[in-house]
DNA sequence: GGCGATCACTAAATCGAATTAGTAATAGAC
DNA sequence: GTCTATTACTAATTCGATTTAGTGATCGCC
């Protein structure tokens, strides 16, 4: 089976009657070279007629890196805003002639090294890194109270505050409670709740099994009967709380209001439907892409998150 | 900022006292070359002490393709078994010195071409392709009734048959009902239901909005009152049906039994808990990886899917 | 007229690997 | 002793792009 040979730069040179060097200068608009317009036109025409496209591997080898930007998700849980982030980032990079490749969560450092070696990316964007740094020393560069996690947490809790709640719980998935992101979320929540002039905020660890989750909710009500609302780590955790409440014979929002986070696809199906926080991941992704390429990211888009009002809170 | 220069093949040659060609012969165990054991040992030691690793771009350029396998998801909806498929495929490819890169769903042909050009993959695995071909001409190579979609459909429906249901509906998400996969699922379901010696199977299109979904369920009950169970396209569709039933004052499984598909994380949280089908995507992914590399994939693992028994069916 | 800068190009090298096409020495068979 | 095959290597090329280091001609200024 004979395959049509792809056109090379040398083919373009032969057809346009100039050297391969000149072709490269024209196609790359190389600074410091003067090429007259008619030569340029000849080269562009030759490239077009041959359907020439640079051999990406060869170019990357010569340039020292490819035009890939690698996004490392780390152990961040998938969610709606992450999809938006990836989409926004992908589109912005594509506009600048780069390709986004996503490195999967749950993979170890050896696989990450292999990805980097294989792809020779121009940049690696660590999505979880700023959260881990913020959890460690408070100095993460994740958008903070403007368009980062703290801002979305404020959106979430402000909704409860305007609903008159004064004592609330932050529901964290039990299996993820020891992770840096959970600690960071708790810290943001405490600060936001304090800024909102409200009172106590209690952590509520929600196990994955229904029986245990119901127990945790009952314990909360026994130890903190003045807690009237739950802000959840994410929608899945919120739905765990709602299921536990159903098992414990409690109704939302009458007995306990529940607000999710990151507006997944199931909240609208639930009974009661879940109030959640919609996060604009796409804008954040666009800005992250520009930063990765060393371009001015522009001003943050605000509000970066909004409440999706449904029945549960 | 000075970066340590990576060791090249020439460095290994210099340190081991042989030519770069000999180093390549040793490290690649090139057929048709005879290298004595002490020369091999010298080369391996030099490579180890220099932490040498081939420059992937250069190697790919020379070999004509990289050691990437590209997985194209197409417009397949994310699910539990797909995660397993990707994990299985990744691990198997890694064992054979290859790297899996996932091409995102929802992206157009131009992005796919850019991915292929950029990565120069050794193989492209089209996950949705066999389903589309099966939907078109019935000859897809997707594992069929052994470990493919048809087999999982049979698992789903056999559960209902053993529960004594004789007339059922297949619930399809309204917005995806016109896609080839939905048509294929319906065809498999009809065939499986016929093979199980049972009677009629009716399609049920479930809209995304709660109000309309409830209407669809009521219409089903009016037009087909003998239908006693619903097999859903996936878990999300099943939860739509359950939500619609709750809105219509119906109980599962007493009024209508409901079984999901692909065992997502939310079925266990619903009340009643959702019975679903667990699909072994990981084994399938391992075999797909081996096929991509031209290795014998081995025998299919069966059963490729099992019922997760909960409350709804 | 001479000198320096600019224009419009080119040959060669580079990137780092794998492959091709050898060579000299040695061993075994006739 | 001669011929052939094998062993144990090597120099050069290839892959396809970009970059480096030029050259000859022309123009403008002094």
XYZ file of C-alpha atoms (C1' of nucleotides) in Angstrom:
686
model
C 0.000 0.000 0.000
C 1.810 3.120 -1.238
C 1.215 6.278 0.760
C 1.488 9.708 -0.799
C 4.702 11.264 0.499
C 4.042 14.452 2.428
C 5.496 17.603 0.953
C 8.638 18.837 2.671
C 10.171 22.253 2.927
C 12.592 21.200 0.211
C 9.683 20.529 -2.136
C 8.378 24.021 -1.510
C 11.867 25.376 -2.237
C 12.124 23.456 -5.497
C 8.693 24.576 -6.704
C 9.173 28.216 -5.734
C 12.736 28.383 -7.081
C 14.429 29.584 -3.894
C 16.490 27.826 -1.258
C 14.984 25.917 1.673
C 16.421 28.613 3.941
C 14.464 31.288 2.163
C 11.322 29.209 2.394
C 11.794 28.933 6.130
C 12.381 32.675 6.434
C 9.193 33.393 4.525
C 6.923 30.876 6.247
C 8.160 31.838 9.707
C 8.373 35.615 9.023
C 11.849 35.441 10.530
C 12.984 38.772 12.052
C 16.107 40.331 10.541
C 15.528 38.952 7.024
C 14.389 41.020 4.077
C 12.423 39.169 1.448
C 10.655 41.021 -1.387
C 6.928 40.627 -1.782
C 7.104 38.686 -5.051
C 9.442 36.101 -3.538
C 7.106 35.774 -0.569
C 4.135 35.288 -2.867
C 5.954 32.576 -4.802
C 6.766 30.711 -1.590
C 3.253 30.978 -0.173
C 1.775 29.786 -3.455
C 4.127 26.833 -3.645
C 3.343 25.879 -0.047
C -0.367 26.193 -0.649
C -0.353 24.183 -3.858
C 1.661 21.412 -2.193
C -0.533 21.519 0.921
C 2.707 21.886 2.843
C 2.604 21.727 6.610
C 5.717 21.643 8.750
C 6.804 18.298 10.143
C 6.075 18.929 13.785
C 8.645 16.494 15.149
C 11.457 17.893 13.049
C 10.522 21.417 13.980
C 10.327 20.605 17.653
C 13.687 18.850 17.535
C 15.320 21.839 15.940
C 13.574 24.430 18.101
C 14.161 22.495 21.302
C 10.524 22.061 22.225
C 7.223 21.297 20.581
C 4.157 23.518 20.404
C 2.352 21.455 22.970
C 1.253 22.795 26.321
C 0.810 20.042 28.851
C -1.874 20.411 31.490
C -1.304 18.423 34.637
C -4.527 17.808 36.530
C -2.976 16.087 39.510
C -5.520 14.519 41.792
C -8.176 17.159 41.278
C -11.618 15.624 41.110
C -13.286 16.001 37.710
C -16.056 18.590 37.606
C -17.968 20.922 35.441
C -15.627 23.871 35.842
C -12.652 21.721 35.022
C -14.253 20.783 31.714
C -14.771 24.482 31.072
C -11.195 25.237 32.064
C -9.870 22.653 29.620
C -12.125 23.894 26.829
C -11.152 27.523 27.393
C -7.498 26.667 27.557
C -7.654 24.500 24.470
C -9.310 27.181 22.377
C -6.944 29.926 23.467
C -3.872 27.789 22.802
C -5.239 26.781 19.424
C -5.582 30.444 18.533
C -1.855 30.784 19.175
C -0.790 27.734 17.193
C -0.385 25.441 20.155
C -1.996 22.166 21.155
C -3.237 21.290 24.613
C -2.531 17.800 25.888
C -4.045 16.822 29.216
C -2.060 14.657 31.547
C -4.415 12.374 33.445
C -5.016 12.552 37.154
C -4.131 9.550 39.265
C -0.942 8.844 37.344
C 2.428 8.809 39.088
C 5.562 10.872 38.586
C 7.135 8.317 36.241
C 4.267 8.695 33.804
C 4.498 12.457 34.070
C 8.198 12.356 33.225
C 7.456 10.146 30.241
C 4.797 12.573 29.036
C 7.231 15.455 29.278
C 10.004 13.541 27.524
C 7.683 12.347 24.783
C 5.950 15.617 24.092
C 8.732 18.100 24.836
C 6.047 20.656 25.739
C 6.684 24.355 25.564
C 5.050 24.716 28.948
C 3.620 22.567 31.694
C 0.623 23.978 33.535
C 0.077 22.438 36.928
C -3.565 22.952 37.786
C -3.344 21.531 41.273
C 0.003 23.104 42.105
C -1.265 26.531 43.200
C -3.846 24.900 45.479
C -1.194 22.732 47.070
C 1.057 25.715 47.572
C -1.796 27.763 48.996
C -2.610 24.961 51.389
C 1.021 24.746 52.455
C 2.055 28.360 52.842
C -0.935 30.451 51.863
C 0.794 31.905 48.804
C -0.748 30.003 45.893
C -1.342 31.876 42.694
C -4.789 30.500 41.940
C -6.838 33.658 41.476
C -7.555 33.991 45.210
C -10.520 36.106 46.231
C -10.811 37.619 42.758
C -11.477 34.649 40.459
C -9.996 31.686 42.317
C -11.218 29.057 44.707
C -11.614 31.557 47.532
C -13.892 33.709 45.403
C -16.097 30.730 44.523
C -16.233 29.768 48.178
C -17.370 33.282 48.981
C -20.106 33.000 46.329
C -21.282 29.796 47.951
C -21.356 31.054 51.523
C -22.710 34.507 50.701
C -25.798 32.765 49.387
C -26.340 31.101 52.739
C -25.656 34.322 54.600
C -28.238 36.240 52.573
C -30.666 33.458 53.408
C -30.179 34.303 57.067
C -28.084 31.329 58.150
C -25.664 32.114 60.921
C -24.208 28.722 61.754
C -23.296 26.349 58.973
C -21.181 23.287 58.235
C -18.741 22.671 55.421
C -19.251 19.133 54.114
C -16.043 17.426 52.945
C -15.852 13.971 51.356
C -14.340 11.707 53.990
C -11.878 10.066 51.645
C -10.535 13.423 50.462
C -10.625 15.273 53.775
C -6.897 14.935 54.371
C -5.946 16.305 50.962
C -4.498 19.808 50.689
C -7.445 21.050 48.640
C -9.931 20.125 51.348
C -7.888 21.931 53.956
C -7.668 24.949 51.725
C -11.404 24.937 51.129
C -12.033 24.789 54.861
C -9.694 27.702 55.420
C -11.341 29.783 52.722
C -14.765 28.925 54.123
C -13.800 30.013 57.596
C -12.409 33.273 56.334
C -15.362 33.975 54.060
C -17.839 33.157 56.828
C -15.993 35.501 59.155
C -15.934 38.250 56.506
C -19.662 37.838 56.052
C -20.041 38.764 59.696
C -21.510 35.426 60.575
C -20.694 32.989 63.305
C -19.430 29.472 63.500
C -18.583 27.177 60.674
C -18.060 23.459 61.402
C -16.414 20.805 59.259
C -18.624 17.817 58.460
C -16.843 14.750 57.096
C -19.217 12.771 54.901
C -18.334 9.101 54.329
C -19.122 7.459 51.002
C -21.463 4.825 52.414
C -25.040 5.832 52.974
C -25.275 4.363 56.459
C -22.210 6.216 57.699
C -23.207 9.458 56.002
C -26.570 9.386 57.731
C -24.749 8.849 61.003
C -22.515 11.826 60.345
C -25.492 14.071 59.642
C -27.253 12.915 62.796
C -24.120 13.568 64.824
C -23.899 17.063 63.414
C -27.459 17.785 64.464
C -26.862 16.437 67.952
C -23.619 18.313 68.555
C -24.475 21.470 66.623
C -28.254 21.841 66.637
C -27.900 25.504 65.699
C -26.392 24.616 62.319
C -29.087 25.323 59.742
C -27.199 24.931 56.448
C -24.496 22.854 54.778
C -22.066 24.151 52.164
C -20.602 21.179 50.336
C -17.120 20.625 48.934
C -18.696 19.718 45.582
C -22.007 18.523 44.163
C -21.297 14.877 44.831
C -20.688 15.607 48.494
C -23.864 17.665 48.598
C -25.837 14.782 47.129
C -24.346 12.496 49.746
C -25.645 14.858 52.384
C -29.077 14.958 50.771
C -29.198 11.175 50.607
C -28.140 10.934 54.225
C -30.804 13.421 55.189
C -33.428 11.415 53.322
C -32.329 8.348 55.250
C -32.444 10.289 58.504
C -35.928 11.599 57.734
C -34.795 15.194 57.173
C -35.994 17.587 54.493
C -33.990 20.225 52.641
C -34.082 23.199 52.994
C -36.621 23.104 55.850
C -34.561 21.025 58.272
C -31.165 21.785 56.799
C -30.349 23.784 53.668
C -27.726 22.278 51.312
C -25.721 24.073 48.629
C -23.394 22.227 46.283
C -20.356 23.491 44.395
C -19.388 23.360 40.726
C -22.839 22.607 39.340
C -22.561 19.061 38.026
C -25.180 17.396 35.823
C -27.058 15.559 38.593
C -28.088 18.399 40.848
C -31.031 19.326 38.663
C -32.263 15.745 38.704
C -32.302 15.346 42.433
C -35.329 15.592 44.652
C -35.145 18.240 45.978
C -33.163 19.830 43.134
C -29.752 20.956 44.305
C -28.755 24.585 44.601
C -25.140 24.906 43.476
C -22.383 27.295 42.426
C -21.629 27.667 38.734
C -17.939 28.413 38.169
C -16.679 30.029 34.979
C -13.811 27.667 34.299
C -13.557 28.635 30.679
C -12.395 32.211 31.239
C -9.914 30.998 33.805
C -8.623 28.475 31.290
C -8.182 31.103 28.602
C -6.166 33.277 30.935
C -4.090 30.303 32.051
C -3.304 29.520 28.417
C -2.096 33.051 27.778
C 0.062 32.961 30.881
C 1.591 29.676 29.758
C 2.612 31.296 26.498
C 3.968 34.390 28.197
C 1.231 36.642 26.813
C -0.590 39.201 28.932
C -3.554 37.252 30.370
C -5.804 40.306 30.595
C -8.088 41.197 33.469
C -9.941 38.491 35.391
C -13.554 38.041 34.428
C -15.877 38.722 37.372
C -18.068 37.518 38.808
C -16.167 34.266 38.280
C -18.933 32.244 39.888
C -22.692 32.545 40.364
C -25.312 30.686 42.370
C -27.589 28.305 40.505
C -30.763 28.660 42.548
C -32.732 25.466 42.933
C -34.706 23.932 45.821
C -32.190 22.718 48.372
C -30.969 26.086 49.733
C 19.727 30.024 34.732
C 21.997 27.240 33.469
C 20.319 23.874 32.921
C 22.234 20.611 33.067
C 22.546 19.341 29.505
C 20.894 15.979 29.048
C 23.155 13.142 28.130
C 23.069 12.141 24.479
C 23.855 8.909 22.736
C 27.225 10.420 21.799
C 28.036 10.938 25.472
C 27.326 7.274 26.147
C 29.579 6.386 23.224
C 32.400 8.553 24.544
C 32.170 7.146 28.060
C 31.908 3.509 26.958
C 34.650 3.850 24.333
C 32.623 2.618 21.336
C 30.920 4.419 18.476
C 27.433 5.921 18.704
C 26.283 3.270 16.222
C 27.373 0.504 18.565
C 25.600 2.186 21.441
C 22.412 2.268 19.435
C 22.800 -1.406 18.504
C 23.246 -2.333 22.146
C 20.469 -0.223 23.631
C 17.977 -1.279 20.970
C 19.107 -4.916 20.800
C 19.181 -4.473 17.037
C 18.659 -7.754 15.149
C 21.514 -8.854 12.870
C 24.253 -7.332 15.015
C 26.651 -9.317 17.144
C 27.993 -7.509 20.162
C 30.016 -9.338 22.818
C 28.797 -9.328 26.364
C 31.567 -7.149 27.762
C 30.912 -4.426 25.188
C 27.220 -4.572 26.059
C 27.994 -4.288 29.744
C 30.205 -1.248 29.132
C 27.438 0.464 27.159
C 24.724 -0.291 29.707
C 26.929 0.958 32.516
C 27.750 4.163 30.696
C 24.072 4.766 29.922
C 23.106 4.100 33.518
C 25.784 6.297 35.020
C 24.826 9.152 32.693
C 21.107 8.586 33.307
C 20.787 8.443 29.552
C 17.328 8.324 28.031
C 16.710 8.634 24.306
C 15.537 11.972 23.017
C 12.005 11.043 22.075
C 11.571 13.649 19.367
C 14.788 12.695 17.608
C 13.936 9.042 17.825
C 10.458 9.585 16.495
C 11.792 11.693 13.636
C 14.232 9.012 12.662
C 11.801 6.113 13.101
C 8.955 7.880 11.356
C 6.577 7.852 14.272
C 6.586 8.362 17.995
C 5.750 5.828 20.686
C 2.438 7.481 21.381
C -0.878 5.773 20.877
C -3.677 8.275 20.428
C -7.112 7.415 21.724
C -9.958 9.201 20.024
C -13.061 9.271 22.210
C -15.320 10.942 19.683
C -18.627 12.009 21.141
C -18.943 9.123 23.567
C -20.396 10.233 26.860
C -17.958 9.944 29.789
C -18.681 7.082 32.155
C -17.237 4.720 34.626
C -16.272 2.045 32.111
C -14.574 4.577 29.912
C -12.359 5.596 32.819
C -11.525 1.923 33.282
C -10.869 1.511 29.582
C -8.431 4.416 29.585
C -6.676 3.146 32.710
C -6.352 -0.372 31.322
C -5.126 0.870 27.996
C -2.634 3.235 29.606
C -1.133 0.537 31.778
C -0.812 -1.978 28.976
C 0.793 0.544 26.633
C 3.176 1.622 29.365
C 4.281 -1.979 29.772
C 5.254 -1.930 26.114
C 7.119 1.344 26.194
C 4.333 3.443 24.756
C 2.393 6.419 26.029
C -1.349 6.889 25.760
C -2.629 10.341 24.848
C -6.367 10.890 24.907
C -7.899 13.071 22.286
C -10.858 14.935 23.756
C -14.427 14.413 22.717
C -16.315 17.324 21.290
C -13.356 18.539 19.256
C -13.533 18.838 15.487
C -11.560 17.178 12.701
C -9.097 20.057 12.439
C -8.012 19.545 16.028
C -7.730 15.820 15.434
C -5.458 16.410 12.435
C -3.303 18.731 14.525
C -3.047 16.115 17.253
C -1.932 13.506 14.758
C 0.573 15.848 13.117
C 1.958 16.981 16.449
C 2.240 13.599 18.098
C 2.991 11.388 15.066
C 1.367 8.490 16.936
C 2.228 4.903 16.191
C -1.467 4.125 16.204
C -4.784 5.876 16.508
C -7.504 4.002 18.353
C -10.984 5.212 17.533
C -13.186 4.217 20.427
C -16.409 5.372 18.850
C -15.581 4.126 15.360
C -16.657 0.502 15.798
C -19.967 1.619 17.291
C -20.611 3.933 14.390
C -19.762 1.231 11.912
C -21.956 -1.257 13.758
C -24.803 1.234 13.671
C -24.303 1.783 9.947
C -23.782 -1.690 8.587
C -23.890 -4.033 11.565
C -20.226 -5.026 11.189
C -18.478 -3.105 13.916
C -15.585 -4.743 15.693
C -16.507 -3.738 19.221
C -16.538 -7.041 21.045
C -20.110 -7.792 20.085
C -22.019 -10.312 22.192
C -18.810 -11.552 23.828
C -17.372 -8.506 25.604
C -18.815 -5.567 23.728
C -21.804 -3.289 24.007
C -24.207 -6.053 22.989
C -22.946 -8.273 25.786
C -23.431 -5.536 28.360
C -26.921 -4.881 27.006
C -27.649 -8.575 27.440
C -26.433 -8.395 31.048
C -28.776 -5.513 31.672
C -31.860 -7.086 30.139
C -31.242 -10.591 31.443
C -31.543 -9.115 34.917
C -35.010 -7.841 34.104
C -36.017 -11.118 32.463
C -34.974 -13.144 35.506
C -37.075 -10.764 37.586
C -40.086 -11.834 35.496
C -40.571 -8.733 33.405
C -41.980 -9.457 29.975
C -42.583 -6.001 28.557
C -39.986 -3.293 29.080
C -38.846 0.057 27.722
C -35.360 1.193 26.742
C -34.860 4.744 28.007
C -32.719 6.913 25.740
C -31.652 10.489 26.487
C -33.701 12.684 24.187
C -30.784 14.827 23.071
C -28.719 11.769 22.098
C -31.497 9.645 20.639
C -30.540 10.387 17.038
C -26.890 9.408 17.533
C -25.619 6.150 16.071
C -24.826 4.739 19.516
C -28.402 5.119 20.696
C -29.693 3.354 17.605
C -27.194 0.589 18.123
C -28.188 0.200 21.752
C -31.828 -0.051 20.775
C -31.031 -2.700 18.180
C -28.988 -4.720 20.652
C -31.747 -4.404 23.224
C -34.371 -5.656 20.805
C -32.241 -8.594 19.852
C -31.314 -9.458 23.417
C -34.912 -9.205 24.538
C -35.961 -11.494 21.697
C -33.192 -13.991 22.559
C -34.372 -13.980 26.166
C -37.714 -15.273 24.894
C -39.504 -12.212 26.131
C -41.955 -9.949 24.429
C -42.054 -6.335 23.452
C -39.472 -3.697 24.030
C -40.404 -0.043 23.553
C -38.120 2.976 23.164
C -38.693 5.740 25.709
C -37.123 9.117 24.897
C -36.377 10.966 28.113
C -35.985 14.758 27.854
C -33.540 16.569 30.085
C -36.078 18.779 31.803
C -37.882 17.303 34.728
C -41.329 18.425 33.611
C -40.977 16.870 30.155
C -39.417 13.689 31.518
C -42.359 13.201 33.828
C -44.645 13.665 30.864
C -42.755 11.039 28.888
C -43.048 8.531 31.699
C -46.774 9.181 32.069
C -47.258 8.759 28.316
C -45.431 5.446 28.449
C -47.717 4.204 31.166
C -50.820 5.302 29.275
C -49.805 3.806 25.935
C -48.003 0.745 27.274
C -49.511 -0.064 30.677
C -48.078 -3.581 30.482
C -44.524 -2.246 30.606
C -43.199 -3.048 34.046
C -39.518 -2.162 33.774
C -37.155 0.367 32.196
C -33.623 -0.382 31.006
C -31.757 2.897 30.690
C -29.123 3.969 28.186
C -26.861 4.969 31.089
C -27.107 5.867 34.765
C -27.882 9.498 34.099
C -30.846 8.530 31.941
C -31.975 6.105 34.627
C -31.871 8.862 37.238
C -33.887 11.070 34.935
C -36.518 8.335 34.816
C -36.454 7.929 38.587
C -36.797 11.671 39.079
C -39.680 11.777 36.624
C -41.310 8.892 38.440
C -40.951 10.691 41.763
C -42.618 13.729 40.196
C -45.396 11.539 38.817
C -45.944 9.867 42.177
C -44.554 6.504 41.099
C -42.303 4.174 43.114
C -39.506 1.979 41.895
C -39.452 -0.972 41.596
C -43.072 -1.458 42.688
C -44.681 0.655 39.970
C -41.849 0.443 37.458
C -38.449 -1.181 37.871
C -35.448 0.818 36.618
C -31.964 -0.444 35.810
C -29.123 1.864 34.846
C -25.992 1.139 32.822
C -22.301 1.693 33.483
C -22.542 2.134 37.257
C -21.701 5.771 37.832
C -21.078 7.280 41.279
C -24.562 8.707 41.824
C -26.755 5.611 41.609
C -25.923 4.582 45.151
C -26.947 8.004 46.424
C -30.442 8.048 44.963
C -33.473 6.971 46.964
C -34.265 4.267 46.003
C -30.641 3.265 45.197
C -30.143 2.526 41.520
C -29.503 -0.964 40.233
C -26.968 -0.752 37.437
C -24.570 -2.689 35.211
C -20.885 -2.675 36.037
C -18.762 -2.917 32.883
C -15.164 -4.129 32.967
C -13.681 -1.369 30.832
C -10.183 -2.025 32.046
C -9.778 -5.471 30.488
C -11.228 -4.191 27.266
C -8.745 -1.336 27.317
C -5.809 -3.682 27.848
C -6.838 -5.770 24.881
C -7.357 -2.664 22.763
C -3.836 -1.524 23.633
C -2.356 -4.829 22.546
C -4.294 -4.731 19.299
C -3.047 -1.220 18.646
C 0.534 -2.468 18.960
C -0.085 -5.496 16.783
C 0.292 -7.935 19.670
C -2.063 -10.843 20.241
C -4.783 -9.377 22.450
C -5.517 -12.667 24.189
C -8.930 -14.038 25.000
C -11.747 -11.734 26.069
C -12.428 -11.633 29.783
C -15.931 -12.791 30.596
C -18.254 -11.969 32.056
C -17.399 -8.513 30.790
C -20.215 -6.979 32.780
C -22.159 -7.755 35.955
C -25.262 -6.406 37.610
C -24.834 -4.151 40.631
C -27.919 -5.075 42.601
C -29.508 -2.195 44.454
C -33.109 -1.177 45.143
C -34.571 0.119 41.897
C -34.857 -3.172 39.954
C 35.731 56.796 -5.874
C 35.606 54.402 -1.566
C 33.293 52.748 2.383
C 29.529 51.038 5.062
C 24.889 49.489 5.315
C 21.168 47.055 3.366
C 19.008 43.804 0.429
C 18.250 39.241 -1.239
C 19.483 35.527 -1.175
C 22.602 30.690 -0.229
C 25.508 26.639 1.797
C 26.266 24.395 5.689
C 25.490 23.140 10.270
C 22.514 21.797 13.886
C 19.153 19.073 16.678
C 19.815 13.560 18.356
C 18.463 9.606 17.169
C 18.390 5.113 13.960
C 19.878 2.987 9.838
C 22.854 1.876 5.897
C 26.903 0.451 3.992
C 30.689 -0.809 4.864
C 35.930 -2.815 6.842
C 39.412 -5.596 9.132
C 40.223 -9.585 11.607
C 39.264 -14.223 12.685
C 37.580 -18.908 12.316
C 36.160 -22.898 9.895
C 35.725 -25.840 5.835
C 37.659 -27.784 1.775
C 46.746 -22.235 1.553
C 42.463 -20.331 -0.059
C 37.800 -19.094 0.264
C 33.632 -17.977 2.745
C 31.095 -16.701 6.680
C 31.020 -14.531 11.004
C 32.364 -11.218 14.406
C 32.925 -6.701 16.073
C 32.990 -2.905 15.219
C 32.902 2.196 12.332
C 31.865 6.398 9.118
C 28.409 8.430 6.881
C 23.781 9.286 5.902
C 19.059 10.068 6.966
C 14.862 12.146 9.019
C 12.938 17.559 8.130
C 13.005 21.384 10.105
C 15.465 25.991 11.864
C 19.489 28.650 12.509
C 24.123 30.323 11.601
C 27.374 32.336 8.905
C 28.076 33.987 5.177
C 28.279 36.372 -0.225
C 27.545 39.445 -4.081
C 25.092 43.334 -5.611
C 23.252 47.749 -4.848
C 22.574 52.113 -2.707
C 23.643 56.181 -0.099
C 26.844 59.155 2.079
C 31.218 61.569 2.502
